[in-house]
Tab-separated table of C-alpha atoms in Angstrom:
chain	number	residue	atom	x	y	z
A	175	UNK	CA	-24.499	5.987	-16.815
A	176	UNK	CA	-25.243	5.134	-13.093
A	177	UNK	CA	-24.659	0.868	-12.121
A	178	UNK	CA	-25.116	1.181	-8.582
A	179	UNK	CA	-28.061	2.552	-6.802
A	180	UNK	CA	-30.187	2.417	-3.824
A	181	UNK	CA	-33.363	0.475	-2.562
A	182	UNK	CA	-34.651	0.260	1.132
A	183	UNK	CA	-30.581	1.440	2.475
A	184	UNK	CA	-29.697	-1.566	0.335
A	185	UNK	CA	-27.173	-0.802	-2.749
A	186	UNK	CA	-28.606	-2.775	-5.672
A	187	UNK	CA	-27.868	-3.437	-9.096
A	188	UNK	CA	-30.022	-2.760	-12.199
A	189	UNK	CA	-30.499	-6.253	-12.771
A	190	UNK	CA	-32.064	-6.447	-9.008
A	191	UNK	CA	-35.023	-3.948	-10.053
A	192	UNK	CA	-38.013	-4.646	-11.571
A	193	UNK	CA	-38.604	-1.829	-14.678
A	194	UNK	CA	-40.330	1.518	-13.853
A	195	UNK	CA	-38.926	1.197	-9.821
A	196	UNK	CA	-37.465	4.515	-8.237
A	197	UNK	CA	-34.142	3.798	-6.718
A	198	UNK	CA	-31.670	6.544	-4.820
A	199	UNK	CA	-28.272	7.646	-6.006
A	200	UNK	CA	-25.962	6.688	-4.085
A	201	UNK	CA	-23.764	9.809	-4.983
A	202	UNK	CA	-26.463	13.115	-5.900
A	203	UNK	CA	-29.710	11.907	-3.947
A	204	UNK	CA	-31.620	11.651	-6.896
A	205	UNK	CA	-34.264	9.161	-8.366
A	206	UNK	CA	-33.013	6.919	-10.602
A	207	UNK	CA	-35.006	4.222	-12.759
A	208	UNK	CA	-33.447	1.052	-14.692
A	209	UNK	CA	-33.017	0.819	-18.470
A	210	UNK	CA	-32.893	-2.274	-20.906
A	211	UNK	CA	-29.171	-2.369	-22.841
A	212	UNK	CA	-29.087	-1.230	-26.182
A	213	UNK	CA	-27.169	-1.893	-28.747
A	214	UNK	CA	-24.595	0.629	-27.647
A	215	UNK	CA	-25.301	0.183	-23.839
A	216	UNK	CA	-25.011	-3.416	-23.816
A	217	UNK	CA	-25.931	-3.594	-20.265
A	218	UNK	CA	-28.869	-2.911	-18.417
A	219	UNK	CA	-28.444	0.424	-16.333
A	220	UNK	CA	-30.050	3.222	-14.351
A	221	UNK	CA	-30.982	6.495	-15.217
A	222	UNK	CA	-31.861	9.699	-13.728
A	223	UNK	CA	-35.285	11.027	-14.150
A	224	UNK	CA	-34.287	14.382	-14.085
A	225	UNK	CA	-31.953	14.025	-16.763
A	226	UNK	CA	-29.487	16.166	-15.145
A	227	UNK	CA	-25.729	15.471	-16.089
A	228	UNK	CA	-24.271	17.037	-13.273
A	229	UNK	CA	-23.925	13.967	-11.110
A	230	UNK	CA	-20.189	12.971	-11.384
A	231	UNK	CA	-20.975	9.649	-9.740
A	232	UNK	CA	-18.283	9.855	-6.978
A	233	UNK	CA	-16.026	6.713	-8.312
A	234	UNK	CA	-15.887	5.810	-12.096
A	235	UNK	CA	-18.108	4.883	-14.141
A	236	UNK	CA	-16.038	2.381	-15.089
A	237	UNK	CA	-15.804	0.575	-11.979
A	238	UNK	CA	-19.153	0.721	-11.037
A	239	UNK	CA	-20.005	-1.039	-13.881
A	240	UNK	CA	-17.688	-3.219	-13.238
A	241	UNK	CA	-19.009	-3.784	-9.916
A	242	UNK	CA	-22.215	-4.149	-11.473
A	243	UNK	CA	-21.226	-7.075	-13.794
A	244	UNK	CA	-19.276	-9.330	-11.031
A	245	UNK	CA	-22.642	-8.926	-9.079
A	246	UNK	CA	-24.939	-10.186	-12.158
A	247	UNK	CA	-22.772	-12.833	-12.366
A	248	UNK	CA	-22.684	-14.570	-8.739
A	249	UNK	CA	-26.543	-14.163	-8.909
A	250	UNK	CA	-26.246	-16.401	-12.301
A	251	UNK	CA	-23.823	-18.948	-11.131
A	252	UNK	CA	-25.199	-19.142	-7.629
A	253	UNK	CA	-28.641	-18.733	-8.403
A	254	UNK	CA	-30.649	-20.200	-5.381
A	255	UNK	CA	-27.720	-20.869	-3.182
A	256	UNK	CA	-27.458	-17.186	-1.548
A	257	UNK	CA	-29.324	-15.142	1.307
A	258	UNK	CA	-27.542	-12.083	0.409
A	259	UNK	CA	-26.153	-11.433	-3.218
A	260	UNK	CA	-24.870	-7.412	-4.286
A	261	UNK	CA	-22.696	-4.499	-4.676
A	262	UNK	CA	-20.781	-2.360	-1.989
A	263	UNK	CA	-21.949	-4.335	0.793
A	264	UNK	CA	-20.311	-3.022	4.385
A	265	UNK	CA	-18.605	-5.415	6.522
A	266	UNK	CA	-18.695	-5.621	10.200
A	267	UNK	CA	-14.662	-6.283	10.900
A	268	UNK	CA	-14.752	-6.563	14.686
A	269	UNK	CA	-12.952	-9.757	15.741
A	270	UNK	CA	-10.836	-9.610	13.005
A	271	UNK	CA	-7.049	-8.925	12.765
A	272	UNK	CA	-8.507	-5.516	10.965
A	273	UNK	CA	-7.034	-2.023	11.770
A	274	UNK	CA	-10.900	-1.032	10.618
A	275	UNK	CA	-13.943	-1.652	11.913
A	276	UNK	CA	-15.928	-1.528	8.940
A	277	UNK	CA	-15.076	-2.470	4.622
A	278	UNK	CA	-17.391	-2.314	2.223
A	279	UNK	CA	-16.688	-5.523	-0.351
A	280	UNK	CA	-17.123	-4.499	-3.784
A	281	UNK	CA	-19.240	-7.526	-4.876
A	282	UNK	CA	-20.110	-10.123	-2.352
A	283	UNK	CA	-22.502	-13.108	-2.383
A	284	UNK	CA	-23.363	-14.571	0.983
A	285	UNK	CA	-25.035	-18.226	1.213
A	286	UNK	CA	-27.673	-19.741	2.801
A	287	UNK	CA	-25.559	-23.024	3.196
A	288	UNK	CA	-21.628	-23.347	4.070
A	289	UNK	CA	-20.647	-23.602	0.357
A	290	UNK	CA	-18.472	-26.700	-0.328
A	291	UNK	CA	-15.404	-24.011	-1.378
A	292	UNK	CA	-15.789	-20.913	-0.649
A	293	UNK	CA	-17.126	-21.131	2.572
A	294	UNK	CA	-19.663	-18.811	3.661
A	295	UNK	CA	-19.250	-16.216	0.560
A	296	UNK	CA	-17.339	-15.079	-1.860
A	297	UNK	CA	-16.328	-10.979	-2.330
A	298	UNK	CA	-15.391	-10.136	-5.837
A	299	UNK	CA	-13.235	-6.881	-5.167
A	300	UNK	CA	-12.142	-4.802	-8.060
A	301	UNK	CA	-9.158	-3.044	-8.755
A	302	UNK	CA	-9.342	-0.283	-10.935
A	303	UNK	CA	-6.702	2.031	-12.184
A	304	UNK	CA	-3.216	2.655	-10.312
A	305	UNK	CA	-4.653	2.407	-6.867
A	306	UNK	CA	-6.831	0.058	-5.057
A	307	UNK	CA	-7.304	-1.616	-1.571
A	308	UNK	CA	-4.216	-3.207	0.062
A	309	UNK	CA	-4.611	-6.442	-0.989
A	310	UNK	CA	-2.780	-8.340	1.455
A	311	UNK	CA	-4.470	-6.470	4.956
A	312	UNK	CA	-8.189	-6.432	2.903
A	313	UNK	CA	-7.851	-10.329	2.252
A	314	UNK	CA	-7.035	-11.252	5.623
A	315	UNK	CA	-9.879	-9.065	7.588
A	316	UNK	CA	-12.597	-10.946	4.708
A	317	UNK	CA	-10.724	-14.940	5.326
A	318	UNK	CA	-11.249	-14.460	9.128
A	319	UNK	CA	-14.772	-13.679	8.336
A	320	UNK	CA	-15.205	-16.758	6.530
A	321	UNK	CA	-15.376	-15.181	2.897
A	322	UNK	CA	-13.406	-16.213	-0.247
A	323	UNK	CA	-12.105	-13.134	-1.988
A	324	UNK	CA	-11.215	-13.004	-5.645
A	325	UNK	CA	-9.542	-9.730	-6.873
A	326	UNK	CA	-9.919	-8.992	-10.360
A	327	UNK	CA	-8.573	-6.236	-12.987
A	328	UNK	CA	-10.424	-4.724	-16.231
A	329	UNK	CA	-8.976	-7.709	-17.793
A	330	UNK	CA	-11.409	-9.785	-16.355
A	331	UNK	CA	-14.228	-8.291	-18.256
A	332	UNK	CA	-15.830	-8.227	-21.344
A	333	UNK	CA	-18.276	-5.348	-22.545
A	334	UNK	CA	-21.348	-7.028	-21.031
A	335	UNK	CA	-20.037	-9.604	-18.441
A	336	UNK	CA	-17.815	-10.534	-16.068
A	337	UNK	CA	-15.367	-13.231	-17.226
A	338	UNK	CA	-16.241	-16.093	-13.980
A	339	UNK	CA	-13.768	-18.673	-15.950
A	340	UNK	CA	-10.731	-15.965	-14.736
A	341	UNK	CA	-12.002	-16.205	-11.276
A	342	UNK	CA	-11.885	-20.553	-11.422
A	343	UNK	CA	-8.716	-20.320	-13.006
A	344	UNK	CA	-7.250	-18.265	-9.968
A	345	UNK	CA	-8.875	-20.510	-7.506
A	346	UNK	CA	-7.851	-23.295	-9.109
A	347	UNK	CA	-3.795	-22.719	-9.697
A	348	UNK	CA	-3.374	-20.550	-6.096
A	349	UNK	CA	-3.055	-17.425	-7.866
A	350	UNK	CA	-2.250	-14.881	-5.480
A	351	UNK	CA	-5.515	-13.018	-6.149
A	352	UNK	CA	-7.618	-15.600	-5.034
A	353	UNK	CA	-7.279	-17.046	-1.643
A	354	UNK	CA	-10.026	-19.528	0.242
A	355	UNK	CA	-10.201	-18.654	4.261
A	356	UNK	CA	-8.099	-22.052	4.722
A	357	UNK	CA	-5.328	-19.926	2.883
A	358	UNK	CA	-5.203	-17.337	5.709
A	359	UNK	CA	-1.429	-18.114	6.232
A	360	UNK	CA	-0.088	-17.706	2.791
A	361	UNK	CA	-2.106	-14.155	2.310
A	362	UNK	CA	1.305	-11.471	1.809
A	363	UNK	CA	3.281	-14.336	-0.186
A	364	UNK	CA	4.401	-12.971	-3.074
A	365	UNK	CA	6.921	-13.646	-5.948
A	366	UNK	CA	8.180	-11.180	-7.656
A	367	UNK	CA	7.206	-11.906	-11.143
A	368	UNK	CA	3.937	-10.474	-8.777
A	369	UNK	CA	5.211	-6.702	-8.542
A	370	UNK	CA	5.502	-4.346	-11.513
A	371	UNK	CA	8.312	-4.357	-13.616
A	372	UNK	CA	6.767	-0.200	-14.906
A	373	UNK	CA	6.096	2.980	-12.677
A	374	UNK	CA	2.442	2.654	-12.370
A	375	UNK	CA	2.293	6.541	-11.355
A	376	UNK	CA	4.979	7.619	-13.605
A	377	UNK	CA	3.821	11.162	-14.024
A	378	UNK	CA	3.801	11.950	-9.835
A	379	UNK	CA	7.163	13.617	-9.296
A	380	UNK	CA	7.619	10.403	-6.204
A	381	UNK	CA	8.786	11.615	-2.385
A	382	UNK	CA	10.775	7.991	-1.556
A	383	UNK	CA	10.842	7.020	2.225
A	384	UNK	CA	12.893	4.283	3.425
A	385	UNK	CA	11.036	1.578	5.086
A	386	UNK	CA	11.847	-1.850	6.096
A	387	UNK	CA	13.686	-3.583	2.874
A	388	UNK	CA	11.507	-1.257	0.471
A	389	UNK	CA	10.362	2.184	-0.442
A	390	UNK	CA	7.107	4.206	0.034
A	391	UNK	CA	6.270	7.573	-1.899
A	392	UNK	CA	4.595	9.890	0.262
A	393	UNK	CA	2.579	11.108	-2.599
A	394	UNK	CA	0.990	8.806	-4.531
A	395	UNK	CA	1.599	5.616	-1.610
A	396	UNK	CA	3.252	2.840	-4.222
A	397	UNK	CA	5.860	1.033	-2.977
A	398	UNK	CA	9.028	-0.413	-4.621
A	399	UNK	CA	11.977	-2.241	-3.891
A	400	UNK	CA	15.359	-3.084	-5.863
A	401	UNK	CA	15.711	-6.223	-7.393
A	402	UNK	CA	19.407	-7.280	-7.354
A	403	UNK	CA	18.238	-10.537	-9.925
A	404	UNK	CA	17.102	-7.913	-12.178
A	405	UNK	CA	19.258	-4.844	-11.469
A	406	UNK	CA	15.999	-2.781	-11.400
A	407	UNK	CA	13.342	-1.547	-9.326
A	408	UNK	CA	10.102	-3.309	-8.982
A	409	UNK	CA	6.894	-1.558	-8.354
A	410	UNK	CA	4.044	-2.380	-5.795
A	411	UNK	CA	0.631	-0.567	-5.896
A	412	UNK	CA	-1.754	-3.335	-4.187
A	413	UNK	CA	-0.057	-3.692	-0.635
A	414	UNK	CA	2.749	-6.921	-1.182
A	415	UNK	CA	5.963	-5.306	-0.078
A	416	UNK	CA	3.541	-3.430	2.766
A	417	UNK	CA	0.317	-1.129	3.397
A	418	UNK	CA	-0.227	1.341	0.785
A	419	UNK	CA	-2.352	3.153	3.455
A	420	UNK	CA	0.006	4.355	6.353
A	421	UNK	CA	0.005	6.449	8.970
A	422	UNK	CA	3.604	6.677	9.990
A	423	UNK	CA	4.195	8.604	6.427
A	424	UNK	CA	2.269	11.920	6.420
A	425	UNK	CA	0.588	12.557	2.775
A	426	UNK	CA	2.529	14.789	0.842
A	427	UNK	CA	0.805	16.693	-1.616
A	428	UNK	CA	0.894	15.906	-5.396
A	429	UNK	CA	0.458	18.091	-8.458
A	430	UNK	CA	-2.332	16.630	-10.407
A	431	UNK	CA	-1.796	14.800	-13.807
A	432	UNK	CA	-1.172	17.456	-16.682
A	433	UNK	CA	-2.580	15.502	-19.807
A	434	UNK	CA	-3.261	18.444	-21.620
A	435	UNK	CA	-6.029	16.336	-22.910
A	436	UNK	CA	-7.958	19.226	-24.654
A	437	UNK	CA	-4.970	20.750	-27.023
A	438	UNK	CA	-5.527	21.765	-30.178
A	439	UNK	CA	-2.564	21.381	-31.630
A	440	UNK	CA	0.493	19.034	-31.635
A	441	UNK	CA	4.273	20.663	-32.870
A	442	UNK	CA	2.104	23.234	-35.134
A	443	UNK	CA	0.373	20.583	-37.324
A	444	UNK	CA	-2.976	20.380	-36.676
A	445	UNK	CA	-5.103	18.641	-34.182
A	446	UNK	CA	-4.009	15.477	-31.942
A	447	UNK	CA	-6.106	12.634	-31.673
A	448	UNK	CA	-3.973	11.859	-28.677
A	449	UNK	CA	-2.591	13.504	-25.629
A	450	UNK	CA	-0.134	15.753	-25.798
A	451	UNK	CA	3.810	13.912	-25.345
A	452	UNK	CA	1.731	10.707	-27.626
A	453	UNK	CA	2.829	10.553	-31.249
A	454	UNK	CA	-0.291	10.172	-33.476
A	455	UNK	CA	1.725	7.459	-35.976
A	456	UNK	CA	3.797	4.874	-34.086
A	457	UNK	CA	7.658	5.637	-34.748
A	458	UNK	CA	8.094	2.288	-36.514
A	459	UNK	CA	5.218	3.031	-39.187
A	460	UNK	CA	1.645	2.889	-39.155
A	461	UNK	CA	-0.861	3.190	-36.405
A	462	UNK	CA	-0.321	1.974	-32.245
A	463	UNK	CA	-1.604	-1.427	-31.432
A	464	UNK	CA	-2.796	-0.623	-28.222
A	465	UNK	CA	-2.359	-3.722	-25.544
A	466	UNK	CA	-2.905	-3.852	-22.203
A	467	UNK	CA	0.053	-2.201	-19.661
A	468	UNK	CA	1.600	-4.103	-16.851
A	469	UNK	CA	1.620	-6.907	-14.866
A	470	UNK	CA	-1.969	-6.697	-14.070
A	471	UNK	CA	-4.803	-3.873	-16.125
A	472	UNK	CA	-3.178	-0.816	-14.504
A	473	UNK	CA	-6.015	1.868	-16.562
A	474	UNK	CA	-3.195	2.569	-18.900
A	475	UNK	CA	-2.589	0.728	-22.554
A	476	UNK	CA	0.718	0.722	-24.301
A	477	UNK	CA	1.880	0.349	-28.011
A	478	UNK	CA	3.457	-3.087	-28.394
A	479	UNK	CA	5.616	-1.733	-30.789
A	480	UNK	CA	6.959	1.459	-29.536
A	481	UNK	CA	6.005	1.150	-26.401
A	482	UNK	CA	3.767	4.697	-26.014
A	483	UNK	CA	1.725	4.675	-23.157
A	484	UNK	CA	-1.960	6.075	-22.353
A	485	UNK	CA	-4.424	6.486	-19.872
A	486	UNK	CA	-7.490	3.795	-21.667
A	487	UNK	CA	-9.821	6.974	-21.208
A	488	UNK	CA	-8.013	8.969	-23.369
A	489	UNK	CA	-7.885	6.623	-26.386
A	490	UNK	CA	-10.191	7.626	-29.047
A	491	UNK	CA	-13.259	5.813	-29.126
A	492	UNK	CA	-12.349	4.270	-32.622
A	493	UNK	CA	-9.607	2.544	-30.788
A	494	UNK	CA	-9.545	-0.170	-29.625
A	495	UNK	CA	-7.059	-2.516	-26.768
A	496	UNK	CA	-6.069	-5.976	-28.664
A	497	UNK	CA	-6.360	-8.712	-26.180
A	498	UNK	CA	-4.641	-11.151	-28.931
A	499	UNK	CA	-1.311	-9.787	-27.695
């Protein structure tokens, strides 16, 4: 279902449009209305009136919502306070350290009034599955334009909201995924309890260049870099060791994920409720207790007890991921 659509060149959120109002698609051209959430919706969304299900949407559903929700909130907590409040709103980077001239911010709320901490706005960017913006080179072009930036994960959302208490609790202890524009100097610190301890693309067959005191894969851009404190190597996806988008490593090419998703069979007995290479019993008895993987949501959930990882679309939808742990 469609979160993001398109009023007077403006993107918009459901919540922005009154009931039985026409927007655009942003990604098939078509007209779109909003709906009320239902019990199985939970939030309020667009649809298309032609009913067609042949609009992929572009990005995920999944962050679009997502998008969606950080939006609904800023308009709740700074209800009032802003001249501009939505989703996917482009940026004009000149005179800015930028190598671009233009980002779009996922979720941005501009005020009417220099706020008394976040300056003139705050952008809400969200990142979703193994890759994402650079976070250190997208933070710096948005301080020097006088925004606050807050980058959160799937973690930071419920079904129907986004959580705002995660975003004052990373203002609040200097997390380094929220940063104030007086913090312009400490944007790129990192420790490494910061970088990822797991491959976050372990299934691309990884092209290694040597760069300046770290690594870069050619195919699916990560970086990594050993760790002689923990005899290992440590994984970056989000731009801390350097940019994930460069030009001085040409883009090799990558054979796609093979989930074999669709099989109808696993070792002759019957059909899998999981991908194929994913036990359907956990090896130490019982069912998976599915958790979140990695350092930060990384789209993938792993047994706590076995440690079996899976893509979070895959799981069946009688599963569920067990914040507790």
């Amino acid at each position: 279902m469609p979160f993001i659509g398109e009023l007077n060149q403006e993107r918009v959120i459901p919540e922005q449009v009154p009931d039985k109002t026409t927007v655009v698609c942003p990604s098939c051209g078509g007209d779109m209305r909003p709906r009320q959430p239902s019990d199985e919706d939970h939030v309020r969304h667009f649809f298309h009136l032609n009913n067609s299900g042949s609009c992929t949407g572009g990005e995920s559903e999944e962050h679009k919502r997502m998008k969606s929700m950080a939006v609904s909130k800023l308009r709740d907590v700074f209800s009032g306070q802003y001249s501009q409040c939505g989703p996917e709103v482009m940026l004009d980077m000149n005179g800015t350290t930028s190598t671009v001239k233009k980002r779009v911010a996922d979720s941005l709320v501009r005020f009417e009034e220099q706020h008394p901490l976040f300056d003139s706005g705050l952008i809400i960017e969200v990142q979703f599955r193994n890759k994402g913006k650079s976070i250190p080179e997208t933070t710096k072009g948005y301080l020097e334009k006088g925004y606050s930036v807050f980058w959160a994960y799937p973690k930071d959302f419920s079904e129907s909201e986004f959580k705002y208490e995660r975003l004052e609790e990373g203002f609040s202890s200097n997390s380094n995924l929220a940063y104030l524009p007086s913090d312009l100097n400490r944007v790129g610190e990192f420790d490494e309890e910061d970088l990822l301890w797991e491959d976050p693309m372990p299934e691309c067959n990884h092209q290694w260049k040597d760069i300046d005191g770290f690594q870069f894969c050619a195919r699916c851009r990560i970086n990594r870099a050993y760790s002689t404190d923990r005899t290992r190597f440590l994984y970056d996806n989000v731009g801390f060791l350097g940019p994930t988008d460069r030009d001085d490593v040409s883009l090799e090419k990558s054979p796609g994920r093979d989930d074999n998703t669709n099989i109808d069979y696993q070792d002759g007995y019957g059909i899998s409720k999981y991908p194929r290479g994913v036990s359907d019993d956990c090896i130490y008895g019982g069912e998976h207790r599915w958790m979140d993987y990695g350092w930060a949501d990384q789209g993938k959930a792993a047994c706590k007890d076995c440690d079996a990882k899976i893509w979070k679309e895959d799981l069946p939808d009688s599963e569920m991921i067990d914040e507790s742990f």
